[in-house]
Amino acid sequence: CAQRELDAPLTPRSAPWLELIAAYGEACPKLERALIVDDRRCMVAGLQLAAARDPRGVLAWVERLLTFPDADVQDQALRAALIAHSARGWEICRTVALQDRAVNAVAIQLFGALGGASACVQLEPLLASPAHREDVLFAFGASGCSEVIPTLMRQIGEAGRSAKVAFEAFSTLTGLDTADRQFVGVERDEDDDGAPLDTSLHERAADLYAPSVDAVARWWSERSASLSARARWLGGQPFTLEAVRSFLLDAPLRRRHLIADVLRVHVRGSLALDTRARPARQRAQLAALRPVPLHNPYAAG
């Protein structure tokens, strides 16, 4: 039914149908029409459809939207361009991520998560900015780079929101269980009135565990030699398709979206994976993941 509705010329009323097709991960013939129609909701849905599959066929239209004057369109265009291994998309991602006068969470997180140790070094000065800090820490956790762990440990030693987010990032990288009571300091800080980490999920920093600094430091001192700087890590395991599958099955929802975006880049959109779908659909998608080569063209930063 949705596909039939889209046979006609697209209008703003087409947006719900595009969103329905995107939600089910179906193909959309003549997808470029959604990327040129004068309606931001259609554009966002069209870009989501492009990112859900190999977007190279519509890359020219995607790249035109990288500088579109709407934040949601820009963010979705950036995801789709990076999945298509667009050099222009990466340059814009770096430029936007590193600007110190404005915060673009999507660009910061994707730049840090994909750009390897070099990108993390470039992002580190932004930790001095409270507005940037949480997104930079989140990116460090998804970077797979053990070189960022000293920085995360320093942030874990701070009080309040930054320590909690650094604790999450440390867990994403090393596999430490943030819910294990031996690593929890003040279990919940209900007085922390912080902003959402992920506004679509309303995940507040107050809902994260606060670390026991000494316990985390002891745990890391016993395991630090096991995470070589020569490999990329996820949950304490080498970054492989099986490690990603395990992480996406078990990790808190707030951590899954960025890791799924990273995987989509590695496989150039060839695997269907929607971390905002219903749990049963997500499990089915993860079960259906087939072995494919992983390649990150941005790993050198």
Coordinates of C-alpha atoms in Angstrom, one line a residue:
C1 CA 0.0 0.0 0.0
A2 CA 2.8 2.4 0.9
Q3 CA 4.7 1.6 -2.3
R4 CA 1.5 2.3 -4.3
E5 CA 1.1 5.7 -2.6
L6 CA 4.6 6.6 -3.7
D7 CA 3.9 5.9 -7.3
A8 CA 2.4 9.4 -7.6
P9 CA 4.4 12.6 -7.4
L10 CA 5.7 13.1 -3.9
T11 CA 4.2 15.8 -1.7
P12 CA 4.4 16.6 2.0
R13 CA 1.6 14.1 2.5
S14 CA 4.0 11.4 1.2
A15 CA 6.2 11.6 4.3
P16 CA 4.3 9.1 6.5
W17 CA 4.5 6.5 3.7
L18 CA 8.2 7.0 3.3
E19 CA 8.6 6.7 7.1
L20 CA 6.6 3.5 7.1
I21 CA 8.8 2.0 4.3
A22 CA 11.9 3.1 6.3
A23 CA 10.6 1.5 9.4
Y24 CA 10.2 -1.8 7.7
G25 CA 13.5 -1.6 5.9
E26 CA 12.0 -2.0 2.4
A27 CA 13.5 -0.8 -0.8
C28 CA 12.0 2.4 -2.4
P29 CA 12.3 2.7 -6.1
K30 CA 13.3 6.2 -7.4
L31 CA 14.5 7.1 -3.9
E32 CA 16.1 10.3 -5.3
R33 CA 12.6 11.8 -5.6
A34 CA 12.4 11.9 -1.8
L35 CA 15.8 13.8 -1.6
I36 CA 14.7 16.6 -3.9
V37 CA 11.1 17.2 -2.8
D38 CA 10.5 20.5 -1.0
D39 CA 9.6 18.9 2.3
R40 CA 12.1 18.3 5.2
R41 CA 10.1 15.4 6.6
C42 CA 10.2 13.6 3.2
M43 CA 13.9 14.3 3.0
V44 CA 14.7 12.9 6.4
A45 CA 12.7 9.7 5.7
G46 CA 14.4 9.4 2.3
L47 CA 17.8 9.7 3.8
Q48 CA 16.9 7.1 6.4
L49 CA 15.9 4.8 3.6
A50 CA 19.2 5.6 1.8
A51 CA 21.2 4.8 5.0
A52 CA 19.4 1.6 5.6
R53 CA 20.7 0.2 2.3
D54 CA 23.8 0.9 0.2
P55 CA 23.4 4.6 -0.5
R56 CA 25.9 4.9 -3.3
G57 CA 23.2 4.9 -6.0
V58 CA 21.9 8.2 -4.6
L59 CA 25.1 9.6 -3.3
A60 CA 25.0 12.7 -5.5
W61 CA 21.7 13.7 -4.0
V62 CA 22.8 12.8 -0.5
E63 CA 25.9 15.0 -0.7
R64 CA 23.9 18.0 -1.8
L65 CA 22.0 17.7 1.5
L66 CA 25.1 17.8 3.7
T67 CA 24.8 21.6 3.9
F68 CA 21.0 21.8 3.8
P69 CA 19.8 24.4 6.3
D70 CA 18.0 22.0 8.6
A71 CA 19.8 20.1 11.4
D72 CA 17.8 16.8 11.0
V73 CA 18.4 16.7 7.3
Q74 CA 22.1 17.4 7.7
D75 CA 22.5 14.7 10.3
Q76 CA 20.8 12.1 8.3
A77 CA 22.7 13.1 5.2
L78 CA 25.9 12.8 7.1
R79 CA 25.1 9.3 8.2
A80 CA 24.1 8.2 4.7
A81 CA 27.2 9.8 3.1
L82 CA 29.6 8.1 5.5
I83 CA 27.9 4.7 4.9
A84 CA 28.6 5.3 1.2
H85 CA 32.3 6.0 2.0
S86 CA 32.0 9.6 0.8
A87 CA 35.2 11.6 1.1
R88 CA 33.2 14.8 1.1
G89 CA 31.0 13.5 3.8
W90 CA 34.0 12.7 6.0
E91 CA 35.6 16.2 5.5
I92 CA 32.3 17.8 6.5
C93 CA 32.0 15.5 9.4
R94 CA 35.5 16.4 10.6
T95 CA 34.9 20.2 10.1
V96 CA 31.5 20.2 11.9
A97 CA 32.8 17.9 14.7
L98 CA 35.7 20.1 15.6
Q99 CA 34.0 23.5 15.6
D100 CA 34.1 24.9 19.1
R101 CA 31.3 27.5 18.8
A102 CA 28.5 25.0 18.1
V103 CA 27.8 21.4 19.1
N104 CA 26.8 18.8 16.6
A105 CA 26.4 15.5 18.5
V106 CA 26.1 13.3 15.4
A107 CA 29.2 14.7 13.8
I108 CA 31.3 14.5 17.0
Q109 CA 30.2 10.9 17.8
L110 CA 30.7 9.6 14.2
F111 CA 34.1 11.4 13.8
G112 CA 35.4 10.0 17.1
A113 CA 33.9 6.5 16.6
L114 CA 35.2 6.1 13.0
G115 CA 38.4 8.2 12.9
G116 CA 40.6 6.1 15.1
A117 CA 43.2 7.5 17.5
S118 CA 44.0 10.5 15.3
A119 CA 40.4 11.7 15.5
C120 CA 40.3 11.2 19.3
V121 CA 43.4 13.3 19.6
Q122 CA 41.8 16.1 17.6
L123 CA 38.6 15.9 19.7
E124 CA 40.4 15.9 23.1
P125 CA 40.7 19.7 23.4
L126 CA 36.9 19.9 23.2
L127 CA 36.7 18.1 26.6
A128 CA 37.4 21.5 28.1
S129 CA 34.0 22.6 26.9
P130 CA 31.1 21.4 29.0
A131 CA 28.8 21.6 26.0
H132 CA 31.0 19.2 24.0
R133 CA 32.3 16.9 26.7
E134 CA 29.6 14.2 26.9
D135 CA 29.5 13.7 23.1
V136 CA 33.3 13.5 22.9
L137 CA 33.4 10.9 25.8
F138 CA 30.6 8.9 24.1
A139 CA 32.6 8.9 20.9
F140 CA 35.8 7.8 22.7
G141 CA 33.9 4.8 24.0
A142 CA 32.8 3.8 20.5
S143 CA 36.3 4.5 19.0
G144 CA 37.7 1.1 19.8
C145 CA 41.0 2.8 20.7
S146 CA 42.6 1.8 23.9
E147 CA 44.8 4.9 23.7
V148 CA 41.8 7.0 25.0
I149 CA 41.5 5.0 28.3
P150 CA 43.9 7.2 30.3
T151 CA 41.6 10.2 29.3
L152 CA 38.5 8.2 30.3
M153 CA 40.1 7.3 33.6
R154 CA 40.8 11.0 34.4
Q155 CA 37.2 11.8 33.6
I156 CA 35.9 9.0 35.8
G157 CA 37.9 10.6 38.6
E158 CA 35.8 13.8 38.2
A159 CA 32.5 14.3 40.0
G160 CA 29.0 14.4 38.4
R161 CA 27.8 14.0 34.9
S162 CA 31.2 13.7 33.2
A163 CA 32.3 10.8 35.4
K164 CA 29.1 8.9 34.6
V165 CA 29.4 9.3 30.9
A166 CA 33.1 8.4 31.0
F167 CA 32.2 5.3 32.9
E168 CA 29.7 4.3 30.2
A169 CA 32.3 5.0 27.5
F170 CA 34.9 3.0 29.4
S171 CA 32.4 0.1 29.6
T172 CA 31.7 0.2 25.9
L173 CA 35.4 0.0 25.1
T174 CA 36.6 -2.5 27.8
G175 CA 33.5 -4.6 28.6
L176 CA 33.4 -3.7 32.3
D177 CA 29.8 -4.1 33.6
T178 CA 28.6 -0.7 34.9
A179 CA 25.7 -2.4 36.7
D180 CA 28.1 -4.6 38.8
R181 CA 27.8 -3.2 42.4
Q182 CA 31.5 -3.5 43.1
F183 CA 32.2 -0.8 40.4
V184 CA 29.3 1.5 41.4
G185 CA 30.0 4.4 43.7
V186 CA 26.8 6.4 44.4
E187 CA 24.4 4.1 42.5
R188 CA 22.1 6.8 41.3
D189 CA 22.3 10.6 41.6
E190 CA 18.8 11.8 41.5
D191 CA 19.8 15.4 42.1
D192 CA 21.7 15.5 38.8
D193 CA 19.3 17.5 36.6
G194 CA 21.3 16.9 33.4
A195 CA 20.1 17.0 29.8
P196 CA 19.4 13.8 27.8
L197 CA 22.3 11.9 26.3
D198 CA 19.9 10.8 23.6
T199 CA 16.9 13.0 23.3
S200 CA 14.9 10.4 21.3
L201 CA 15.2 8.1 24.3
H202 CA 15.1 10.6 27.1
E203 CA 18.2 9.0 28.7
R204 CA 19.3 11.4 31.4
A205 CA 22.8 11.4 32.9
A206 CA 21.1 11.1 36.2
D207 CA 20.0 7.6 35.1
L208 CA 23.5 6.4 34.6
Y209 CA 25.6 4.7 37.3
A210 CA 28.3 6.7 39.1
P211 CA 31.6 4.9 39.2
S212 CA 33.6 3.7 42.2
V213 CA 36.9 5.3 41.1
D214 CA 39.2 3.0 43.1
A215 CA 37.4 -0.2 42.0
V216 CA 37.5 0.7 38.3
A217 CA 41.2 1.6 38.6
R218 CA 42.0 -1.7 40.2
W219 CA 40.0 -3.6 37.6
W220 CA 41.8 -1.8 34.8
S221 CA 45.2 -2.2 36.3
E222 CA 44.7 -6.0 36.1
R223 CA 43.6 -5.9 32.4
S224 CA 45.4 -3.0 30.8
A225 CA 47.9 -5.2 29.0
S226 CA 45.2 -7.2 27.3
L227 CA 43.9 -4.3 25.1
S228 CA 46.6 -3.6 22.5
A229 CA 46.7 -0.3 20.7
R230 CA 47.1 -2.3 17.5
A231 CA 43.5 -3.5 17.5
R232 CA 40.1 -2.0 17.7
W233 CA 38.0 -3.0 20.7
L234 CA 34.3 -3.3 21.6
G235 CA 33.2 -4.6 25.0
G236 CA 36.7 -5.9 25.6
Q237 CA 36.7 -8.0 22.4
P238 CA 38.3 -7.4 19.1
F239 CA 36.0 -5.5 16.8
T240 CA 34.4 -8.3 14.6
L241 CA 30.9 -8.9 13.3
E242 CA 30.3 -11.4 16.1
A243 CA 31.5 -8.9 18.8
V244 CA 29.1 -6.3 17.4
R245 CA 26.2 -8.8 17.3
S246 CA 26.9 -9.7 20.9
F247 CA 27.1 -6.0 22.0
L248 CA 23.9 -5.1 20.2
L249 CA 22.1 -7.9 21.9
D250 CA 23.2 -7.2 25.4
A251 CA 24.2 -3.5 25.7
P252 CA 21.9 -0.8 27.0
L253 CA 19.8 0.8 24.3
R254 CA 21.5 4.2 24.6
R255 CA 24.8 2.7 23.5
R256 CA 23.5 0.7 20.5
H257 CA 22.7 3.4 18.0
L258 CA 26.2 4.7 17.5
I259 CA 27.7 1.2 17.3
A260 CA 25.1 0.2 14.7
D261 CA 26.0 3.3 12.7
V262 CA 29.7 2.3 12.9
L263 CA 28.8 -1.2 11.7
R264 CA 26.8 0.2 8.8
V265 CA 29.9 2.2 7.7
H266 CA 32.1 -0.9 7.9
V267 CA 29.7 -2.9 5.7
R268 CA 28.7 0.0 3.4
G269 CA 25.0 -0.4 4.3
S270 CA 24.9 -4.0 3.1
L271 CA 23.3 -5.3 6.4
A272 CA 19.8 -4.4 7.6
L273 CA 20.0 -3.1 11.1
D274 CA 17.6 -0.8 12.9
T275 CA 18.3 -0.2 16.6
R276 CA 15.0 1.8 16.9
A277 CA 12.8 -1.1 15.7
R278 CA 10.8 -3.3 18.0
P279 CA 12.9 -5.7 20.0
A280 CA 11.7 -8.8 18.2
R281 CA 12.6 -7.2 14.8
Q282 CA 16.1 -6.2 16.1
R283 CA 16.7 -9.8 17.3
A284 CA 15.7 -11.1 14.0
Q285 CA 17.9 -8.7 12.1
L286 CA 20.9 -9.6 14.4
A287 CA 20.2 -13.3 13.9
A288 CA 20.2 -12.8 10.2
L289 CA 23.6 -11.0 10.0
R290 CA 25.8 -12.9 7.6
P291 CA 29.6 -12.7 7.6
V292 CA 30.9 -9.9 5.4
P293 CA 34.2 -8.1 5.2
L294 CA 34.5 -5.1 7.5
H295 CA 36.2 -2.0 6.2
N296 CA 36.5 1.5 7.7
P297 CA 38.0 4.0 5.2
Y298 CA 38.2 6.7 7.9
A299 CA 40.2 4.8 10.5
A300 CA 43.3 7.0 10.0
G301 CA 41.3 10.1 11.0

